[in-house]
């Protein structure tokens, strides 16, 4: 789930030249496997040579949990949206992630240094997302298990819902926060290396490699994996976590979601960085998406919330039930301990059309 070399590394859902990309990845697979082994050997080398003493010291981030932004200027939200805003607070999972990023332990610093060097090398042959999948990088934090429960109005003691579909799961760390609330989670991902990483986690019922929502494939996989969909074809929840601004066809993707989301009980959870600045990572290059989301240019998080609701969600038949603001944190590098962007979290339901029950 990749913004840039200096921002959260996010999955990319790119349809262009998908076949060529997969072939290229297969050719680079031996190189990537050797790179993964090199990470382990490099740690040994760094230890033996005492290089931990000369590695760049990561200056602890000045931001603390108390300084992270979880609230907003509600008076700037549209009148209908202001009451839907739900302020959250940082908790122990947020603290733990930041402490990991700011760790001065030589082992952590050495491993991060080695991974950054290997990432730069692998990006000569593949995309940033694929490179991160092979070397085990790209860790990020959006919300905790408790915060997911607050957004879904659930607790871990409640009876779990049946099914969740996550589109663009990346390395799976954010998706895993939903595990306590759902019996079955189907994770999809475009990147081959990330798919393998998701499978190794063994936290999800099924992991599928796909660049878009293939309704027929999803339903067949549900049957073969004993996943009970509502009416045999609908998921109780779908998540698009920092995917809309990194995919080729965001409007088509939202329409596909409606095909697999339960029309009555189903909920769509969207996380997106605002202001909205879409870009697609196509192999080693970055470009504009094929499908344009025409949002009016506005400044500020609150006005961007208003714009995406009026010009994307509403026209596609989605109604906002809950809004939250969370810091989108990703593991840093030798220059900075972590990177942060402002995420907007939306809990949406499909609008009931006349004649529907």
Coordinates of C-alpha atoms in Angstrom, one line a residue:
X1 CA 0.0 0.0 0.0
X2 CA 3.8 3.3 -2.6
X3 CA 3.5 7.0 -2.4
X4 CA 7.1 7.8 -3.0
X5 CA 10.5 6.9 -1.6
X6 CA 9.8 9.3 1.3
X7 CA 6.2 8.4 2.0
X8 CA 4.0 5.5 3.0
X9 CA 4.6 2.5 0.8
X10 CA 1.2 1.4 -0.4
X11 CA 0.0 -1.2 -2.8
X12 CA -0.7 -0.3 -6.4
X13 CA -3.7 -1.6 -8.3
X14 CA -2.5 -1.1 -11.9
X15 CA -4.2 -2.8 -14.8
X16 CA -1.8 -1.6 -17.5
X17 CA 0.7 -4.2 -18.8
X18 CA -0.2 -6.5 -15.9
X19 CA 1.0 -9.6 -17.8
X20 CA 4.3 -8.1 -18.8
X21 CA 4.9 -7.0 -15.2
X22 CA 4.2 -10.5 -13.9
X23 CA 6.6 -12.0 -16.5
X24 CA 9.3 -9.5 -15.5
X25 CA 8.8 -10.3 -11.8
X26 CA 9.2 -14.0 -12.5
X27 CA 12.5 -13.3 -14.3
X28 CA 13.6 -11.3 -11.4
X29 CA 12.5 -13.8 -8.8
X30 CA 16.0 -15.5 -8.4
X31 CA 17.5 -12.0 -7.9
X32 CA 14.9 -11.2 -5.3
X33 CA 15.3 -14.4 -3.5
X34 CA 19.1 -13.8 -3.3
X35 CA 18.4 -10.3 -2.1
X36 CA 16.3 -11.7 0.8
X37 CA 19.2 -13.9 1.8
X38 CA 21.5 -11.0 1.5
X39 CA 19.5 -9.1 4.2
X40 CA 20.4 -11.8 6.7
X41 CA 24.0 -12.1 5.7
X42 CA 24.4 -8.3 5.7
X43 CA 23.3 -8.2 9.3
X44 CA 26.0 -10.6 10.2
X45 CA 28.5 -8.6 8.2
X46 CA 27.5 -5.4 9.8
X47 CA 27.9 -7.0 13.2
X48 CA 31.3 -8.5 12.5
X49 CA 32.7 -5.2 11.1
X50 CA 31.2 -3.0 13.8
X51 CA 29.4 -0.9 11.2
X52 CA 26.5 -0.2 13.6
X53 CA 28.9 2.4 15.0
X54 CA 29.1 4.3 11.7
X55 CA 25.5 3.9 10.4
X56 CA 23.5 7.1 10.2
X57 CA 21.9 7.8 13.5
X58 CA 18.2 8.2 13.2
X59 CA 17.2 11.3 15.0
X60 CA 14.1 10.5 17.2
X61 CA 11.0 12.1 15.7
X62 CA 9.9 15.3 17.3
X63 CA 6.2 14.2 16.9
X64 CA 4.8 12.1 19.8
X65 CA 1.5 10.4 20.1
X66 CA 0.1 13.4 21.9
X67 CA 1.0 15.5 18.9
X68 CA -0.6 13.3 16.2
X69 CA -3.7 14.8 14.7
X70 CA -6.9 12.8 15.3
X71 CA -9.4 15.8 15.4
X72 CA -10.4 18.2 12.7
X73 CA -12.1 21.6 12.3
X74 CA -15.7 20.3 12.3
X75 CA -17.1 23.7 11.4
X76 CA -15.5 23.3 8.0
X77 CA -17.2 20.0 7.3
X78 CA -20.5 20.1 5.4
X79 CA -23.5 20.4 7.7
X80 CA -24.6 16.8 7.0
X81 CA -21.1 15.5 7.7
X82 CA -20.1 17.2 10.9
X83 CA -22.2 15.0 13.2
X84 CA -20.7 11.9 11.5
X85 CA -17.2 12.7 12.6
X86 CA -15.8 10.4 15.2
X87 CA -12.7 11.5 17.0
X88 CA -10.3 8.7 17.9
X89 CA -7.3 8.7 20.1
X90 CA -3.8 7.1 19.9
X91 CA -3.4 3.9 21.9
X92 CA -0.7 1.4 22.8
X93 CA -0.5 0.0 19.3
X94 CA 0.3 3.5 17.9
X95 CA 2.9 4.0 20.6
X96 CA 4.5 0.6 19.9
X97 CA 4.8 1.3 16.2
X98 CA 6.4 4.7 16.8
X99 CA 8.8 3.2 19.4
X100 CA 9.8 0.6 16.8
X101 CA 10.5 3.3 14.2
X102 CA 12.5 5.4 16.7
X103 CA 14.5 2.5 18.1
X104 CA 18.2 3.1 18.3
X105 CA 19.1 -0.6 18.8
X106 CA 21.9 -1.4 16.4
X107 CA 20.1 -4.5 15.2
X108 CA 17.1 -2.6 14.0
X109 CA 19.2 0.2 12.5
X110 CA 21.4 -2.2 10.7
X111 CA 18.5 -4.2 9.2
X112 CA 16.7 -1.0 8.1
X113 CA 19.9 0.3 6.5
X114 CA 20.4 -3.0 4.6
X115 CA 16.8 -3.1 3.4
X116 CA 16.9 0.4 2.1
X117 CA 20.1 -0.4 0.1
X118 CA 18.5 -3.5 -1.3
X119 CA 15.3 -1.7 -2.1
X120 CA 17.2 0.8 -4.2
X121 CA 19.0 -2.0 -6.0
X122 CA 15.8 -4.1 -6.7
X123 CA 13.9 -1.0 -8.0
X124 CA 16.2 -1.1 -11.0
X125 CA 14.3 -4.3 -12.1
X126 CA 10.8 -3.9 -10.5
X127 CA 8.4 -1.6 -8.8
X128 CA 8.9 -0.3 -5.3
X129 CA 6.0 -2.3 -4.0
X130 CA 7.4 -5.6 -5.4
X131 CA 10.8 -4.8 -4.0
X132 CA 9.4 -4.1 -0.6
X133 CA 7.5 -7.4 -0.8
X134 CA 10.7 -9.4 -1.4
X135 CA 12.8 -7.8 1.3
X136 CA 10.1 -7.6 4.0
X137 CA 9.8 -3.8 4.1
X138 CA 6.8 -1.5 3.9
X139 CA 5.5 -1.7 7.4
X140 CA 2.8 0.8 8.3
X141 CA 0.2 1.7 10.8
X142 CA -3.3 3.3 10.2
X143 CA -5.5 2.0 13.0
X144 CA -5.4 -0.4 15.9
X145 CA -7.8 -3.3 16.6
X146 CA -9.6 -1.2 19.1
X147 CA -10.0 1.7 16.7
X148 CA -11.4 -0.7 14.1
X149 CA -13.9 -1.8 16.6
X150 CA -14.9 1.8 17.3
X151 CA -15.4 2.5 13.6
X152 CA -17.5 -0.7 13.2
X153 CA -19.3 -0.1 16.5
X154 CA -18.2 -3.5 17.7
X155 CA -16.0 -5.0 20.4
X156 CA -13.9 -8.2 20.3
X157 CA -16.5 -9.8 22.6
X158 CA -19.3 -9.4 20.0
X159 CA -20.2 -12.2 17.7
X160 CA -17.9 -11.9 14.7
X161 CA -19.3 -11.0 11.3
X162 CA -18.9 -13.6 8.6
X163 CA -16.9 -12.2 5.7
X164 CA -14.6 -9.3 4.7
X165 CA -13.0 -8.6 1.3
X166 CA -9.8 -6.5 1.4
X167 CA -8.7 -5.0 -2.0
X168 CA -5.1 -4.2 -2.2
X169 CA -3.9 -5.7 1.1
X170 CA -0.2 -4.9 0.6
X171 CA 1.9 -6.6 3.3
X172 CA -1.2 -7.3 5.3
X173 CA -0.4 -5.5 8.6
X174 CA -3.4 -3.1 8.3
X175 CA -5.8 -5.8 7.1
X176 CA -4.9 -7.9 10.1
X177 CA -6.5 -5.4 12.4
X178 CA -9.9 -6.7 11.2
X179 CA -9.2 -10.4 12.1
X180 CA -10.9 -10.3 15.6
X181 CA -14.1 -9.0 14.0
X182 CA -14.6 -11.4 11.0
X183 CA -14.6 -15.2 10.6
X184 CA -13.3 -15.1 7.1
X185 CA -11.1 -12.5 5.4
X186 CA -10.3 -12.7 1.7
X187 CA -7.2 -10.6 0.8
X188 CA -6.5 -9.5 -2.8
X189 CA -3.2 -8.0 -4.0
X190 CA -1.7 -7.2 -7.4
X191 CA 2.0 -7.6 -6.4
X192 CA 3.3 -11.1 -6.7
X193 CA 5.9 -10.6 -3.9
X194 CA 3.3 -9.2 -1.6
X195 CA 0.9 -12.1 -2.3
X196 CA 3.6 -14.5 -1.2
X197 CA 4.2 -12.4 2.0
X198 CA 0.4 -12.4 2.8
X199 CA 0.3 -16.2 2.4
X200 CA 3.2 -16.6 4.8
X201 CA 1.3 -14.6 7.5
X202 CA -1.5 -17.3 7.6
X203 CA -3.9 -14.8 9.0
X204 CA -6.4 -14.7 6.1
X205 CA -8.8 -17.4 4.8
X206 CA -7.7 -16.9 1.2
X207 CA -5.1 -14.7 -0.6
X208 CA -5.7 -14.0 -4.3
X209 CA -3.5 -12.2 -6.8
X210 CA -5.7 -9.9 -8.8
X211 CA -5.6 -6.3 -10.0
X212 CA -9.3 -5.7 -9.9
X213 CA -12.4 -7.3 -8.4
X214 CA -13.3 -10.4 -10.4
X215 CA -16.8 -11.2 -9.1
X216 CA -16.9 -14.7 -10.6
X217 CA -13.5 -15.7 -9.2
X218 CA -14.3 -14.4 -5.8
X219 CA -17.5 -16.4 -5.6
X220 CA -15.9 -19.6 -6.9
X221 CA -13.1 -19.2 -4.3
X222 CA -15.7 -18.7 -1.6
X223 CA -17.3 -22.0 -2.4
X224 CA -14.1 -23.9 -2.6
X225 CA -12.9 -22.5 0.8
X226 CA -16.2 -23.0 2.6
X227 CA -16.8 -19.3 3.0
X228 CA -20.5 -18.5 3.4
X229 CA -21.4 -15.4 1.5
X230 CA -24.7 -13.6 2.1
X231 CA -27.2 -14.9 -0.5
X232 CA -24.2 -16.8 -1.9
X233 CA -22.7 -13.8 -3.5
X234 CA -22.2 -10.8 -1.1
X235 CA -19.6 -9.9 1.5
X236 CA -20.6 -8.2 4.8
X237 CA -17.7 -5.8 4.5
X238 CA -15.2 -4.6 1.9
X239 CA -12.1 -2.5 2.6
X240 CA -10.2 -0.2 0.3
X241 CA -7.4 1.0 2.5
X242 CA -5.3 3.6 0.7
X243 CA -6.0 2.2 -2.7
X244 CA -8.3 4.7 -4.4
X245 CA -5.6 7.2 -5.1
X246 CA -3.2 4.5 -6.3
X247 CA -5.3 2.5 -8.7
X248 CA -5.9 2.9 -12.5
X249 CA -9.7 2.9 -12.3
X250 CA -11.0 4.1 -8.9
X251 CA -14.6 4.8 -10.2
X252 CA -14.9 1.3 -11.8
X253 CA -13.4 -0.2 -8.6
X254 CA -16.1 1.4 -6.5
X255 CA -18.8 0.1 -8.9
X256 CA -17.3 -3.4 -8.6
X257 CA -17.5 -3.1 -4.9
X258 CA -21.2 -2.6 -5.1
X259 CA -21.5 -5.9 -6.9
X260 CA -20.0 -7.9 -4.1
X261 CA -21.1 -5.8 -1.1
X262 CA -24.3 -6.9 0.7
X263 CA -26.9 -4.2 -0.3
X264 CA -28.5 -4.0 3.2
X265 CA -26.0 -5.1 5.9
X266 CA -22.8 -4.5 3.9
X267 CA -20.4 -1.7 4.8
X268 CA -17.5 -0.3 2.8
X269 CA -14.5 1.0 4.7
X270 CA -12.4 3.4 2.7
X271 CA -9.1 4.9 3.9
X272 CA -7.6 7.7 1.6
X273 CA -5.0 10.4 2.0
X274 CA -6.4 13.9 1.7
X275 CA -6.0 16.1 -0.2
X276 CA -6.6 13.6 -3.0
X277 CA -3.5 13.3 -5.3
X278 CA -3.8 10.1 -7.4
X279 CA -0.8 8.5 -9.1
X280 CA -0.2 4.9 -10.3
X281 CA 3.0 3.0 -10.0
X282 CA 3.4 1.1 -13.2
X283 CA 6.4 -1.1 -12.9
X284 CA 9.4 1.2 -12.3
X285 CA 7.5 4.3 -13.6
X286 CA 4.8 6.5 -12.1
X287 CA 2.0 8.0 -14.1
X288 CA -1.5 9.4 -13.9
X289 CA -4.4 6.9 -13.6
X290 CA -6.3 6.0 -16.7
X291 CA -9.6 6.9 -15.0
X292 CA -9.8 10.4 -13.7
X293 CA -11.7 11.3 -10.5
X294 CA -12.7 14.9 -11.1
X295 CA -12.6 16.5 -7.6
X296 CA -12.6 20.3 -7.3
X297 CA -9.3 21.6 -6.1
X298 CA -9.6 22.6 -2.4
X299 CA -7.2 23.2 0.4
X300 CA -7.3 21.4 3.7
X301 CA -8.5 18.0 5.0
X302 CA -12.0 19.1 5.9
X303 CA -12.8 20.6 2.5
X304 CA -11.3 17.6 0.8
X305 CA -13.7 15.4 2.8
X306 CA -16.7 17.5 1.5
X307 CA -15.4 17.3 -2.1
X308 CA -14.9 13.5 -2.2
X309 CA -18.3 12.9 -0.7
X310 CA -20.1 15.2 -3.2
X311 CA -18.1 14.2 -6.3
X312 CA -17.3 10.5 -5.8
X313 CA -19.3 8.8 -3.1
X314 CA -22.7 10.3 -3.7
X315 CA -22.7 9.9 -7.5
X316 CA -21.8 6.3 -7.1
X317 CA -24.6 5.6 -4.6
X318 CA -22.7 5.5 -1.3
X319 CA -23.8 7.1 1.9
X320 CA -21.3 8.1 4.7
X321 CA -22.2 6.7 8.2
X322 CA -18.9 7.6 10.0
X323 CA -15.8 9.7 9.4
X324 CA -12.5 9.7 11.2
X325 CA -9.1 11.3 10.8
X326 CA -6.0 9.2 11.5
X327 CA -2.3 9.6 10.9
X328 CA -1.1 7.2 8.2
X329 CA 2.3 6.2 9.5
X330 CA 5.0 4.3 7.7
X331 CA 8.5 3.0 8.7
X332 CA 11.2 5.5 7.8
X333 CA 14.8 5.2 6.6
X334 CA 18.2 6.5 7.5
X335 CA 17.1 10.1 7.1
X336 CA 13.9 10.0 9.2
X337 CA 12.5 7.5 11.7
X338 CA 8.9 7.5 10.2
X339 CA 6.7 9.3 7.7
X340 CA 3.2 10.5 8.3
X341 CA 0.2 11.6 6.1
X342 CA -3.3 12.5 7.0
X343 CA -5.8 9.7 6.3
X344 CA -9.5 10.1 6.1
X345 CA -11.5 6.9 7.1
X346 CA -15.0 6.5 5.8
X347 CA -17.5 3.9 6.8
X348 CA -20.1 3.8 4.0
X349 CA -23.2 1.9 3.0
X350 CA -24.8 1.4 -0.4
X351 CA -27.8 3.8 -0.9
X352 CA -31.1 1.9 -1.0
X353 CA -32.9 2.5 -4.3
X354 CA -36.6 2.8 -4.5
X355 CA -38.2 -0.7 -4.6
X356 CA -35.3 -2.3 -2.6
X357 CA -36.1 -3.9 0.7

